[in-house]
Coordinates of C-alpha atoms and ligand atoms in Angstrom, one line a residue:
M1 CA 185.5 189.1 143.3
T2 CA 185.3 187.6 139.8
H3 CA 183.0 184.7 139.1
H4 CA 184.1 182.2 136.5
T5 CA 181.5 180.4 134.5
P6 CA 182.8 176.9 133.8
R7 CA 183.5 176.3 130.1
P8 CA 180.9 173.8 128.9
A9 CA 182.4 170.4 128.7
R10 CA 182.7 169.0 125.1
S11 CA 184.5 165.8 125.7
I12 CA 184.8 163.5 128.7
A13 CA 188.4 164.7 128.8
D14 CA 187.1 168.1 129.9
L15 CA 185.0 166.8 132.8
A16 CA 185.9 167.4 136.4
T17 CA 186.2 163.9 137.9
P18 CA 184.8 161.8 139.4
A19 CA 182.0 162.3 136.9
V20 CA 178.8 160.2 136.3
V21 CA 178.5 159.6 132.6
V22 CA 175.5 158.0 130.9
D23 CA 175.8 156.8 127.3
I24 CA 172.6 158.1 125.6
D25 CA 172.5 155.3 123.0
A26 CA 172.8 152.5 125.6
L27 CA 170.1 154.3 127.7
E28 CA 167.7 154.7 124.8
H29 CA 168.3 151.0 123.9
N30 CA 167.5 149.9 127.4
L31 CA 164.4 152.0 127.7
A32 CA 163.1 150.8 124.3
A33 CA 163.9 147.1 125.1
M34 CA 162.1 147.3 128.4
S35 CA 159.0 149.1 127.1
E36 CA 158.7 146.6 124.3
R37 CA 158.4 143.7 126.8
L38 CA 156.5 145.7 129.5
P39 CA 154.7 148.6 127.8
G40 CA 152.9 151.4 129.5
A41 CA 151.6 150.7 133.0
L42 CA 152.9 147.2 133.0
L43 CA 156.2 148.8 134.1
R44 CA 156.3 151.1 137.1
P45 CA 160.0 152.2 136.8
H46 CA 161.8 152.5 140.1
V47 CA 163.3 156.0 140.2
K48 CA 165.6 155.1 143.1
A49 CA 168.0 153.6 140.5
H50 CA 168.8 157.0 139.0
K51 CA 167.2 159.6 141.3
S52 CA 166.8 162.0 138.3
T53 CA 163.5 163.6 137.2
A54 CA 165.1 164.1 133.8
L55 CA 165.7 160.4 133.3
A56 CA 162.2 159.7 134.7
A57 CA 160.8 162.0 132.0
L58 CA 162.7 160.0 129.4
Q59 CA 161.0 156.8 130.8
R60 CA 157.7 158.6 130.4
Q61 CA 158.5 159.3 126.8
H62 CA 158.7 155.6 126.5
G63 CA 155.2 155.2 127.7
H64 CA 155.5 154.7 131.4
H65 CA 153.5 157.2 133.4
H66 CA 153.5 155.4 136.8
F67 CA 156.6 155.4 138.9
T68 CA 158.0 153.6 142.0
C69 CA 159.9 155.5 144.7
A70 CA 161.9 154.6 147.8
T71 CA 161.8 157.8 149.7
V72 CA 159.4 160.7 150.4
R73 CA 162.0 163.0 148.8
E74 CA 161.7 161.1 145.6
M75 CA 157.9 161.1 145.7
I76 CA 157.7 164.9 146.3
G77 CA 160.4 165.6 143.7
M78 CA 158.5 163.6 141.1
A79 CA 155.2 165.2 142.0
K80 CA 156.7 168.7 141.7
A81 CA 158.4 167.9 138.4
G82 CA 154.9 167.1 137.0
L83 CA 155.6 163.3 136.9
G84 CA 152.9 162.5 139.5
D85 CA 150.3 160.7 137.5
D86 CA 150.6 157.7 139.8
L87 CA 153.5 157.5 142.3
L88 CA 154.0 154.5 144.6
L89 CA 156.2 154.8 147.7
A90 CA 157.3 151.1 147.9
N91 CA 158.6 151.6 151.3
E92 CA 157.5 152.0 154.9
V93 CA 157.5 155.4 156.5
L94 CA 156.7 156.5 160.1
D95 CA 158.0 160.0 160.1
A96 CA 154.9 162.2 160.7
E97 CA 156.4 165.4 159.2
R98 CA 157.5 163.6 156.0
L99 CA 154.2 161.9 155.7
A100 CA 152.4 165.2 156.1
A101 CA 154.6 166.8 153.4
L102 CA 153.7 163.9 151.1
A103 CA 150.0 164.2 151.9
A104 CA 150.2 167.8 150.9
V105 CA 151.1 167.0 147.3
Q106 CA 148.0 164.8 146.8
D107 CA 146.3 167.8 145.2
R108 CA 148.7 167.5 142.3
A109 CA 149.7 163.9 142.3
M110 CA 148.3 160.4 142.8
I111 CA 150.1 159.2 145.9
T112 CA 150.1 155.6 147.2
I113 CA 152.3 154.3 150.0
A114 CA 153.2 150.8 151.2
V115 CA 152.1 149.7 154.7
D116 CA 152.9 146.5 156.5
S117 CA 152.0 147.0 160.1
D118 CA 149.4 148.7 162.4
A119 CA 151.9 151.4 163.0
T120 CA 152.5 152.2 159.3
V121 CA 148.7 152.1 158.6
D122 CA 148.0 154.4 161.5
A123 CA 150.8 156.9 160.6
A124 CA 149.5 157.0 157.0
A125 CA 146.0 157.6 158.1
R126 CA 147.0 160.3 160.7
A127 CA 148.9 162.2 157.9
G128 CA 145.9 162.2 155.6
I129 CA 147.4 159.8 153.0
Q130 CA 144.5 158.6 150.9
H131 CA 145.8 155.5 149.1
V132 CA 147.8 152.5 150.3
L133 CA 149.1 149.1 149.1
I134 CA 149.6 146.2 151.5
D135 CA 153.2 145.3 151.3
V136 CA 153.5 141.5 151.7
N137 CA 156.6 139.6 152.7
I138 CA 157.2 137.1 149.9
G139 CA 160.6 135.8 151.0
L140 CA 163.1 138.6 151.2
P141 CA 163.9 139.3 154.9
R142 CA 163.0 143.0 154.7
C143 CA 159.7 144.8 154.7
G144 CA 156.2 143.3 154.1
C145 CA 153.7 141.8 156.5
A146 CA 153.2 138.1 157.0
P147 CA 151.0 136.8 154.2
H148 CA 148.3 135.7 156.8
D149 CA 148.0 139.2 158.1
T150 CA 147.2 141.0 154.9
A151 CA 143.3 141.0 155.1
R152 CA 143.4 142.3 158.7
L153 CA 145.7 145.2 157.7
A154 CA 143.6 146.0 154.7
E155 CA 140.5 146.1 156.9
R156 CA 142.3 148.4 159.4
A157 CA 143.3 150.8 156.6
R158 CA 139.8 150.9 155.1
A159 CA 138.3 151.4 158.5
K160 CA 140.5 154.5 158.8
G161 CA 139.1 155.8 155.5
M162 CA 141.9 155.0 153.1
V163 CA 141.6 153.3 149.8
V164 CA 143.5 150.0 149.6
R165 CA 144.6 149.6 146.0
G166 CA 146.0 146.1 146.3
V167 CA 149.3 144.5 147.2
M168 CA 153.0 144.7 146.5
G169 CA 155.8 142.3 147.3
Y170 CA 159.5 142.6 146.4
E171 CA 161.3 139.3 145.8
G172 CA 164.7 140.9 146.0
H173 CA 166.4 137.7 147.0
L174 CA 165.5 136.2 143.6
M175 CA 166.8 138.9 141.4
V176 CA 170.2 137.4 140.6
N177 CA 170.3 133.7 139.8
E178 CA 172.4 132.6 136.8
N179 CA 170.2 129.5 136.8
R180 CA 167.3 131.2 135.2
A181 CA 165.1 128.2 135.2
T182 CA 165.4 128.0 139.0
Q183 CA 164.9 131.8 139.2
R184 CA 161.6 131.4 137.2
T185 CA 160.3 128.6 139.4
D186 CA 161.2 130.6 142.6
T187 CA 159.6 133.8 141.2
L188 CA 156.4 131.9 140.3
A189 CA 156.3 130.4 143.8
A190 CA 156.7 133.9 145.4
M191 CA 153.9 135.2 143.1
D192 CA 151.6 132.4 144.3
V193 CA 152.0 133.8 147.8
L194 CA 151.4 137.4 146.6
R195 CA 148.3 136.4 144.5
A196 CA 146.8 134.6 147.5
A197 CA 147.3 137.8 149.5
A198 CA 145.9 139.9 146.7
S199 CA 142.6 137.9 146.7
E200 CA 142.4 138.5 150.5
V201 CA 143.0 142.2 150.2
G202 CA 141.0 143.2 147.1
G203 CA 141.9 146.1 144.9
D204 CA 143.4 145.9 141.4
V205 CA 147.1 146.4 141.9
M206 CA 149.6 143.5 142.2
S207 CA 153.0 145.1 142.1
A208 CA 156.3 143.1 142.2
G209 CA 159.6 142.3 140.5
G210 CA 162.7 144.0 139.3
T211 CA 165.3 144.1 136.6
G212 CA 166.6 140.6 137.3
N213 CA 163.3 138.8 136.6
Y214 CA 161.4 141.3 134.6
D215 CA 161.2 138.8 131.7
V216 CA 159.7 136.1 134.0
H217 CA 157.0 138.6 134.9
A218 CA 156.5 139.6 131.3
D219 CA 156.1 135.9 130.2
H220 CA 153.9 134.8 133.1
R221 CA 151.7 137.7 134.0
A222 CA 148.5 136.1 132.7
T223 CA 148.9 133.4 135.3
T224 CA 150.6 135.2 138.1
G225 CA 148.2 138.1 138.1
V226 CA 151.1 140.6 138.4
T227 CA 149.8 144.0 137.1
E228 CA 153.1 145.9 137.1
V229 CA 156.8 145.4 137.5
Q230 CA 159.0 147.7 139.6
A231 CA 162.3 147.5 137.7
G232 CA 164.8 150.3 138.0
S233 CA 168.3 149.2 137.3
Y234 CA 167.6 148.3 133.7
A235 CA 167.9 151.9 132.6
L236 CA 171.5 152.4 133.5
M237 CA 172.7 148.9 134.6
D238 CA 175.6 147.7 136.7
T239 CA 177.9 144.7 136.8
Y240 CA 175.7 143.0 139.4
Y241 CA 173.1 142.3 136.7
S242 CA 175.5 141.8 133.8
T243 CA 175.8 138.0 134.5
L244 CA 172.2 137.3 133.6
G245 CA 172.4 137.8 129.9
L246 CA 169.6 140.4 130.0
P247 CA 169.2 142.5 126.8
F248 CA 170.3 145.7 128.6
R249 CA 173.5 147.6 127.9
Q250 CA 175.9 149.2 130.3
A251 CA 174.9 152.9 130.1
L252 CA 176.5 154.1 133.3
S253 CA 180.1 154.6 134.1
I254 CA 182.1 156.9 136.4
V255 CA 184.9 158.7 134.6
G256 CA 188.0 159.2 136.7
T257 CA 191.4 160.8 136.0
V258 CA 194.5 158.7 136.4
V259 CA 196.4 160.6 139.1
S260 CA 199.4 158.3 139.7
T261 CA 201.1 155.4 137.7
H262 CA 203.6 152.8 138.8
D263 CA 205.3 149.7 137.4
K264 CA 202.5 147.4 138.0
W265 CA 199.5 149.5 138.9
A266 CA 197.8 152.9 138.3
V267 CA 195.5 155.0 140.4
A268 CA 192.5 157.0 139.5
D269 CA 190.4 159.5 141.5
V270 CA 187.3 157.4 141.9
G271 CA 187.0 155.7 145.3
L272 CA 184.5 154.5 147.9
K273 CA 183.0 158.0 148.2
S274 CA 181.9 158.0 144.6
L275 CA 180.9 154.3 144.1
G276 CA 178.3 152.0 145.6
M277 CA 180.4 149.1 146.8
D278 CA 178.0 146.8 148.5
H279 CA 177.9 144.5 145.4
G280 CA 181.7 144.3 145.2
D281 CA 184.4 146.1 143.3
P282 CA 183.7 148.0 140.2
T283 CA 185.4 147.0 136.9
I284 CA 187.6 148.7 134.4
A285 CA 187.8 147.3 130.9
D286 CA 191.1 145.5 130.2
H287 CA 192.3 146.0 133.8
K288 CA 192.1 144.1 137.0
V289 CA 190.9 146.2 139.8
W290 CA 192.9 145.6 143.0
F291 CA 191.0 147.7 145.5
C292 CA 189.2 151.0 146.2
S293 CA 190.0 153.4 149.1
D294 CA 188.2 156.6 150.0
E295 CA 189.2 158.7 147.0
H296 CA 191.1 156.2 144.9
I297 CA 190.9 153.1 142.8
T298 CA 194.0 151.0 142.3
F299 CA 194.1 148.8 139.2
A300 CA 196.7 146.5 137.6
T301 CA 198.7 147.6 134.6
E302 CA 200.8 144.5 134.1
K303 CA 199.7 141.7 131.9
S304 CA 197.7 139.1 133.8
A305 CA 199.3 135.6 134.1
D306 CA 196.5 134.2 131.9
A307 CA 197.1 137.0 129.4
T308 CA 193.4 137.7 129.1
T309 CA 193.8 141.3 129.9
R310 CA 195.7 143.7 127.8
A311 CA 196.4 146.1 130.6
P312 CA 197.8 149.1 128.7
Q313 CA 199.7 151.5 130.9
P314 CA 197.6 154.7 131.1
A315 CA 199.2 158.1 131.2
V316 CA 198.9 160.4 134.2
G317 CA 196.1 162.8 133.4
S318 CA 194.2 160.4 131.1
R319 CA 190.6 159.3 131.7
V320 CA 189.3 155.9 132.7
R321 CA 185.8 154.6 132.7
I322 CA 184.8 152.7 135.8
V323 CA 181.7 150.6 135.8
P324 CA 180.0 150.3 139.3
A325 CA 178.8 147.0 140.7
H326 CA 175.6 148.7 142.1
V327 CA 173.9 151.5 140.3
D328 CA 171.5 152.9 142.9
P329 CA 173.9 153.9 145.7
T330 CA 176.4 155.1 143.1
M331 CA 173.9 157.6 141.7
A332 CA 172.9 158.8 145.2
M333 CA 176.5 160.0 145.7
H334 CA 176.6 162.5 142.8
E335 CA 174.9 165.8 142.1
H336 CA 174.6 165.5 138.3
L337 CA 175.2 163.2 135.4
W338 CA 176.6 163.9 131.9
L339 CA 174.8 162.4 128.9
V340 CA 177.5 161.3 126.4
R341 CA 177.8 159.6 123.1
G342 CA 181.2 157.9 123.0
D343 CA 183.6 160.6 124.3
E344 CA 181.3 163.5 123.3
V345 CA 179.5 165.2 126.1
L346 CA 175.9 166.2 125.1
D347 CA 174.2 167.5 128.2
R348 CA 174.3 167.8 132.0
L349 CA 171.3 166.6 134.0
P350 CA 170.8 167.1 137.8
I351 CA 170.4 164.0 140.0
D352 CA 167.8 165.9 141.9
L353 CA 166.0 163.3 144.0
R354 CA 168.8 162.6 146.4
G355 CA 168.2 162.6 150.2
W356 CA 165.3 161.4 152.2
Ligands
LIG1 C1 160.9 147.6 146.5 C2 161.7 147.4 145.3 N1 161.1 147.2 144.1 C3 161.8 146.9 143.0 C4 163.2 147.0 143.0 C5 163.9 146.6 141.7 O1 165.0 147.1 141.4 P1 166.0 146.5 140.3 O2 165.6 147.1 139.0 O3 167.3 147.0 140.7 O4 165.9 145.0 140.3 C6 163.9 147.2 144.2 C7 165.4 147.3 144.3 O5 166.0 147.1 145.2 C8 163.1 147.5 145.4 O6 163.7 147.7 146.6

């Protein structure tokens, strides 16, 4: 049997599709813009947005040594990659086996996990986890204990021998509001709740925020008391956040091959199985996307009635760049990404933190 080593791709036209491509200049711009506003430990980049230790290492080069994770797999992967200076699992975990595996890397990494109930405190203690944050519900109907319950949970965790480093709260319901003045008022009100909890709990960490309101946090941290922001999407970006006028560029796209063309539409090989779709349809420059199906995206090639789109007819076999509406689930579907500059392919990086 002969083994063929794939020819190294030089241009995006050589890539097998669907292919995740990340524009290095846009990425570098985003990392620099963020680290200027939130330098060093003021940003705890969320790695769930890219799931790549190589990209986390780039974020560290920009001065951020503390990271946020959403899964035990991400935590352990980061620790094993030597990126474990200070890792926060901003999520609740009850699985004893996974918690034990996480506790086992505490010899090489600083591990802290979020807890929001008796059961999560007890599971962390049983596994031998040494550091926790009390996760406080500050308005998003998801995880986080009721604000009045924080002191009791902190007490329970300390009684079981764990260090309570402080609090976290994720105001995910406030991330996208085109009325940025309202977003600021709402964020500050949520931080009032978190700060009250922080004073009950003690410790020195108050962790919150994301890409959509990172600047509110940067501007007001002296009064809110927030010590670190958990933004993740800013590195690669998606169309969900593009309406806010943030200073981040679109670094991520999925390259597809046009596999079929028709009078009024064309079809490329990037569908639901290679795109996170929960924030809506992806976009293609100059074309209106009609819909996605499992393996396909169908987009218009006729001029729109308002003539705002040029809609050139692409040739079968040509490449299109598709911009996802939601970066995180998109990245989780792919095994590697290609770093590019324009159409030139520079490097291939594994998306090595996938799974749970
Ligand atoms: C706990 C937590 N913190 C922070 C974020 C911020 O992410 P983003 O940069 O996408 O706003 C998220 C995203 O969903 C999250 O779940």
